[in-house]
Tab-separated table of C-alpha atoms in Angstrom:
chain	number	residue	atom	x	y	z
A	201	UNK	CA	6.281	10.339	10.098
A	202	UNK	CA	5.894	9.377	6.511
A	203	UNK	CA	6.570	5.659	6.324
A	204	UNK	CA	7.305	3.674	3.244
A	205	UNK	CA	8.181	0.162	2.206
A	206	UNK	CA	11.008	-0.278	-0.125
A	207	UNK	CA	12.780	-3.178	-1.907
A	208	UNK	CA	16.042	-4.147	-0.136
A	209	UNK	CA	17.683	-6.966	-2.036
A	210	UNK	CA	14.342	-8.622	-2.855
A	211	UNK	CA	12.893	-8.146	0.553
A	212	UNK	CA	10.278	-5.692	1.896
A	213	UNK	CA	11.966	-3.176	4.178
A	214	UNK	CA	10.700	-0.308	6.354
A	215	UNK	CA	11.751	3.157	5.427
A	216	UNK	CA	10.969	6.782	6.251
A	217	UNK	CA	10.922	9.878	4.315
A	218	UNK	CA	13.549	12.398	5.687
A	219	UNK	CA	14.325	15.533	3.762
A	220	UNK	CA	12.575	14.216	0.609
A	221	UNK	CA	14.658	10.996	0.636
A	222	UNK	CA	14.107	7.506	1.866
A	223	UNK	CA	16.189	6.368	4.866
A	224	UNK	CA	16.225	2.863	6.262
A	225	UNK	CA	14.335	3.261	9.602
A	226	UNK	CA	15.605	0.117	11.383
A	227	UNK	CA	19.145	1.116	10.593
A	228	UNK	CA	18.496	4.649	11.807
A	229	UNK	CA	17.098	3.364	15.188
A	230	UNK	CA	19.946	0.855	15.423
A	231	UNK	CA	18.259	-1.568	17.832
A	232	UNK	CA	18.059	-5.288	16.695
A	233	UNK	CA	14.515	-5.689	18.008
A	234	UNK	CA	13.043	-2.747	16.064
A	235	UNK	CA	10.548	-3.863	13.427
A	236	UNK	CA	11.934	-4.202	9.869
A	237	UNK	CA	8.606	-4.010	7.957
A	238	UNK	CA	5.712	-1.543	8.124
A	239	UNK	CA	3.359	-4.478	8.923
A	240	UNK	CA	5.511	-5.356	12.001
A	241	UNK	CA	5.719	-1.668	13.077
A	242	UNK	CA	1.890	-1.328	13.005
A	243	UNK	CA	1.587	-4.656	14.909
A	244	UNK	CA	3.891	-3.286	17.716
A	245	UNK	CA	2.993	0.410	17.429
A	246	UNK	CA	3.161	1.160	21.201
A	247	UNK	CA	4.453	4.458	22.423
A	248	UNK	CA	7.995	3.194	23.122
A	249	UNK	CA	8.515	1.930	19.553
A	250	UNK	CA	7.176	4.935	17.892
A	251	UNK	CA	9.049	7.299	20.275
A	252	UNK	CA	12.192	5.493	19.313
A	253	UNK	CA	11.576	5.981	15.662
A	254	UNK	CA	10.828	9.696	16.042
A	255	UNK	CA	13.907	10.337	18.278
A	256	UNK	CA	16.121	8.565	15.812
A	257	UNK	CA	14.892	10.502	12.858
A	258	UNK	CA	15.757	13.779	14.681
A	259	UNK	CA	19.380	12.848	15.153
A	260	UNK	CA	21.913	14.321	12.793
A	261	UNK	CA	23.300	10.944	11.705
A	262	UNK	CA	19.808	9.833	10.459
A	263	UNK	CA	20.722	11.334	7.033
A	264	UNK	CA	23.706	8.960	6.626
A	265	UNK	CA	21.258	6.067	6.147
A	266	UNK	CA	19.761	7.393	2.886
A	267	UNK	CA	18.709	4.529	0.506
A	268	UNK	CA	19.994	5.496	-2.987
A	269	UNK	CA	17.406	4.921	-5.855
A	270	UNK	CA	14.963	3.294	-3.420
A	271	UNK	CA	12.227	1.396	-5.284
A	272	UNK	CA	9.085	2.075	-3.319
A	273	UNK	CA	6.684	-0.844	-2.903
A	274	UNK	CA	3.084	-0.954	-1.752
A	275	UNK	CA	3.317	0.271	1.904
A	276	UNK	CA	1.254	-2.780	3.348
A	277	UNK	CA	-1.168	-5.377	2.406
A	278	UNK	CA	-4.302	-4.900	4.500
A	279	UNK	CA	-6.547	-8.022	4.423
A	280	UNK	CA	-9.628	-5.870	4.967
A	281	UNK	CA	-9.116	-4.074	1.671
A	282	UNK	CA	-7.788	-7.006	-0.382
A	283	UNK	CA	-10.352	-9.493	0.782
A	284	UNK	CA	-13.445	-7.682	1.966
A	285	UNK	CA	-15.732	-9.874	4.154
A	286	UNK	CA	-18.779	-8.585	2.317
A	287	UNK	CA	-17.656	-9.857	-1.076
A	288	UNK	CA	-15.213	-12.596	-0.356
A	289	UNK	CA	-13.107	-11.712	-3.403
A	290	UNK	CA	-9.412	-11.518	-3.131
A	291	UNK	CA	-8.018	-8.299	-4.714
A	292	UNK	CA	-4.541	-7.897	-6.063
A	293	UNK	CA	-2.407	-4.815	-5.340
A	294	UNK	CA	-0.042	-2.585	-7.147
A	295	UNK	CA	2.227	0.162	-5.613
A	296	UNK	CA	3.474	3.629	-6.770
A	297	UNK	CA	4.748	3.904	-10.297
A	298	UNK	CA	3.503	0.371	-11.178
A	299	UNK	CA	1.347	-0.273	-14.221
A	300	UNK	CA	-2.261	-1.374	-13.754
A	301	UNK	CA	-2.940	-4.473	-15.962
A	302	UNK	CA	-5.671	-3.900	-18.606
A	303	UNK	CA	-8.400	-6.539	-17.954
A	304	UNK	CA	-9.225	-8.671	-21.091
A	305	UNK	CA	-12.550	-7.629	-22.630
A	306	UNK	CA	-12.804	-4.133	-21.100
A	307	UNK	CA	-13.694	-1.186	-23.265
A	308	UNK	CA	-12.753	1.424	-20.689
A	309	UNK	CA	-11.901	1.724	-16.994
A	310	UNK	CA	-13.357	3.880	-14.193
A	311	UNK	CA	-11.490	4.932	-11.089
A	312	UNK	CA	-12.393	5.878	-7.539
A	313	UNK	CA	-9.670	7.724	-5.567
A	314	UNK	CA	-9.827	7.169	-1.801
A	315	UNK	CA	-8.044	7.838	1.472
A	316	UNK	CA	-7.436	4.804	3.669
A	317	UNK	CA	-7.167	4.721	7.445
A	318	UNK	CA	-4.881	2.038	8.859
A	319	UNK	CA	-5.740	0.808	12.302
A	320	UNK	CA	-2.988	0.655	14.912
A	321	UNK	CA	-5.194	-0.952	17.633
A	322	UNK	CA	-7.601	-3.917	17.851
A	323	UNK	CA	-11.038	-2.299	17.456
A	324	UNK	CA	-14.304	-3.895	18.530
A	325	UNK	CA	-17.765	-2.192	19.019
A	326	UNK	CA	-16.197	1.306	18.950
A	327	UNK	CA	-18.335	4.368	18.470
A	328	UNK	CA	-17.620	6.885	15.759
A	329	UNK	CA	-16.319	9.463	18.270
A	330	UNK	CA	-13.657	6.934	19.600
A	331	UNK	CA	-12.271	5.673	16.259
A	332	UNK	CA	-9.570	8.310	15.711
A	333	UNK	CA	-7.310	7.194	18.640
A	334	UNK	CA	-7.169	3.731	17.074
A	335	UNK	CA	-5.836	4.906	13.669
A	336	UNK	CA	-2.095	4.383	13.022
A	337	UNK	CA	-2.063	6.411	9.900
A	338	UNK	CA	-3.324	7.265	6.436
A	339	UNK	CA	-2.451	6.331	2.912
A	340	UNK	CA	-4.031	6.765	-0.627
A	341	UNK	CA	-5.916	4.124	-2.606
A	342	UNK	CA	-7.021	4.180	-6.206
A	343	UNK	CA	-9.722	1.621	-6.945
A	344	UNK	CA	-10.548	0.610	-10.468
A	345	UNK	CA	-13.555	-0.954	-12.315
A	346	UNK	CA	-13.822	-2.253	-15.834
A	347	UNK	CA	-16.785	-1.636	-18.203
A	348	UNK	CA	-18.038	-2.943	-21.428
A	349	UNK	CA	-18.581	-0.616	-24.394
A	350	UNK	CA	-22.306	-0.322	-23.265
A	351	UNK	CA	-21.198	0.970	-19.936
A	352	UNK	CA	-22.198	-2.145	-18.049
A	353	UNK	CA	-19.723	-3.443	-15.489
A	354	UNK	CA	-17.457	-6.115	-16.906
A	355	UNK	CA	-18.021	-9.444	-15.227
A	356	UNK	CA	-14.389	-9.976	-14.406
A	357	UNK	CA	-13.842	-6.500	-12.902
A	358	UNK	CA	-13.251	-7.961	-9.440
A	359	UNK	CA	-9.828	-9.056	-10.635
A	360	UNK	CA	-8.539	-5.568	-11.081
A	361	UNK	CA	-5.952	-4.509	-8.563
A	362	UNK	CA	-6.046	-1.781	-5.965
A	363	UNK	CA	-3.248	0.913	-6.110
A	364	UNK	CA	-1.991	1.780	-2.695
A	365	UNK	CA	0.690	4.297	-1.561
A	366	UNK	CA	3.026	6.032	-1.733
A	367	UNK	CA	3.420	6.002	2.068
A	368	UNK	CA	1.512	5.876	5.345
A	369	UNK	CA	1.486	9.098	7.274
A	370	UNK	CA	1.123	8.677	11.069
A	371	UNK	CA	-2.194	10.068	12.376
A	372	UNK	CA	-0.409	12.551	14.569
A	373	UNK	CA	0.785	14.481	11.493
A	374	UNK	CA	-2.299	14.397	9.378
A	375	UNK	CA	-5.933	15.577	9.800
A	376	UNK	CA	-7.839	13.970	6.993
A	377	UNK	CA	-10.824	16.498	7.445
A	378	UNK	CA	-8.655	19.263	6.176
A	379	UNK	CA	-6.732	17.484	3.550
A	380	UNK	CA	-7.140	18.327	-0.068
A	381	UNK	CA	-6.994	15.596	-2.756
A	382	UNK	CA	-6.466	16.122	-6.440
A	383	UNK	CA	-6.761	13.729	-9.396
A	384	UNK	CA	-4.983	14.239	-12.648
A	385	UNK	CA	-5.195	12.198	-15.825
A	386	UNK	CA	-2.397	12.669	-18.367
A	387	UNK	CA	-1.543	15.923	-16.701
A	388	UNK	CA	-5.024	17.371	-16.750
A	389	UNK	CA	-6.832	18.103	-13.420
A	390	UNK	CA	-9.933	16.033	-13.219
A	391	UNK	CA	-11.154	16.457	-9.769
A	392	UNK	CA	-9.966	18.406	-6.593
A	393	UNK	CA	-11.690	18.612	-3.221
A	394	UNK	CA	-11.450	18.647	0.601
A	395	UNK	CA	-12.304	15.444	2.381
A	396	UNK	CA	-14.187	17.143	5.246
A	397	UNK	CA	-17.424	15.180	5.535
A	398	UNK	CA	-15.899	12.173	3.791
A	399	UNK	CA	-13.458	11.784	6.672
A	400	UNK	CA	-16.354	11.518	9.135
A	401	UNK	CA	-17.917	9.014	6.930
A	402	UNK	CA	-14.667	7.017	6.878
A	403	UNK	CA	-14.654	6.933	10.775
A	404	UNK	CA	-18.417	5.881	10.532
A	405	UNK	CA	-17.484	3.037	8.214
A	406	UNK	CA	-14.815	1.677	10.614
A	407	UNK	CA	-17.112	2.053	13.560
A	408	UNK	CA	-19.831	0.098	11.739
A	409	UNK	CA	-17.386	-2.602	10.706
A	410	UNK	CA	-16.170	-2.877	14.325
A	411	UNK	CA	-19.706	-3.873	15.389
A	412	UNK	CA	-19.642	-6.802	12.874
A	413	UNK	CA	-16.234	-8.227	13.634
A	414	UNK	CA	-13.184	-7.510	15.714
A	415	UNK	CA	-10.804	-5.348	13.547
A	416	UNK	CA	-7.115	-6.114	13.881
A	417	UNK	CA	-4.003	-3.928	13.702
A	418	UNK	CA	-3.115	-3.249	10.161
A	419	UNK	CA	-6.763	-3.484	8.783
A	420	UNK	CA	-7.497	-0.616	6.578
A	421	UNK	CA	-10.717	1.008	5.347
A	422	UNK	CA	-10.988	3.431	2.477
A	423	UNK	CA	-13.395	6.108	1.399
A	424	UNK	CA	-13.237	9.028	-1.165
A	425	UNK	CA	-15.038	12.286	-1.878
A	426	UNK	CA	-15.450	11.998	-5.578
A	427	UNK	CA	-17.499	8.824	-6.339
A	428	UNK	CA	-17.534	6.947	-9.586
A	429	UNK	CA	-17.896	8.124	-13.185
A	430	UNK	CA	-21.520	7.531	-13.559
A	431	UNK	CA	-20.994	6.958	-17.214
A	432	UNK	CA	-19.503	10.575	-17.723
A	433	UNK	CA	-17.417	10.215	-20.756
A	434	UNK	CA	-14.771	12.616	-19.459
A	435	UNK	CA	-14.011	10.253	-16.586
A	436	UNK	CA	-13.391	7.172	-18.804
A	437	UNK	CA	-9.767	5.832	-18.829
A	438	UNK	CA	-7.996	4.232	-21.865
A	439	UNK	CA	-4.894	2.160	-22.206
A	440	UNK	CA	-1.780	4.207	-21.531
A	441	UNK	CA	-3.491	6.742	-19.351
A	442	UNK	CA	-1.389	8.237	-16.430
A	443	UNK	CA	-3.473	8.673	-13.269
A	444	UNK	CA	-2.026	10.676	-10.408
A	445	UNK	CA	-3.772	10.950	-7.017
A	446	UNK	CA	-2.104	13.591	-4.779
A	447	UNK	CA	-2.868	14.534	-1.263
A	448	UNK	CA	-1.356	17.027	0.999
A	449	UNK	CA	1.075	15.314	3.587
A	450	UNK	CA	0.856	11.963	1.812
A	451	UNK	CA	2.259	12.666	-1.638
A	452	UNK	CA	1.360	11.327	-4.989
A	453	UNK	CA	0.123	7.864	-6.009
A	454	UNK	CA	1.038	7.507	-9.750
A	455	UNK	CA	-0.030	4.657	-11.963
A	456	UNK	CA	-0.220	4.101	-15.615
A	457	UNK	CA	-2.826	1.768	-17.415
A	458	UNK	CA	-1.091	-0.988	-19.308
A	459	UNK	CA	-1.867	-1.687	-23.032
A	460	UNK	CA	-4.569	-4.075	-23.902
A	461	UNK	CA	-3.649	-7.753	-23.721
């Protein structure tokens, strides 16, 4: 399933992609106890709940619950990404089609596109080989860093938001090791590659984290195959740039950099 969060009269609401459109998943299922947010679904993602969702989406009447002009929001707010224990810094978040605020004093920005794995089970002291069954699904993340004209990191770069979205694809429908990611800036392809080894590194990252602390449902960890800009002028981003991170099965995370303040 491709799961999204959309704005329903000012509230976060769980949706699913069906035939290229957003349908309201709780309405499709039709049971009052079914979770109404993606966070709640992940927290209760046992077989019965997920089976009910899949069965409901296969019914003919599911298409009658299409949300017209759905405004897609960040799919979820994983504490493990927004407040990493290693840094103790609270990150902000933007969703698909949202502008990324330009940090005051920045000469240019760098980006690091990643795939994030969202945990669907509590995970503690878990080996790399046993991580995959604990993963609920995958989404895209674009991380940003600000630089001074000299290329040095800007002291306030921690305040830059993470972009997350556009959806979370359940792990049964996506193998990140074979997934191809593509980055375009203002329509020009900048990078394209298969995750392959990076996916194994992502599982290793989660395994290592699980030895330090108990990981909860909804925690997410992200890693990417491309790395940072390393002061390559072709990778520098300027105000107004449109950055699109696309991945097979997940879709496109599209964000524009806002003007200078």
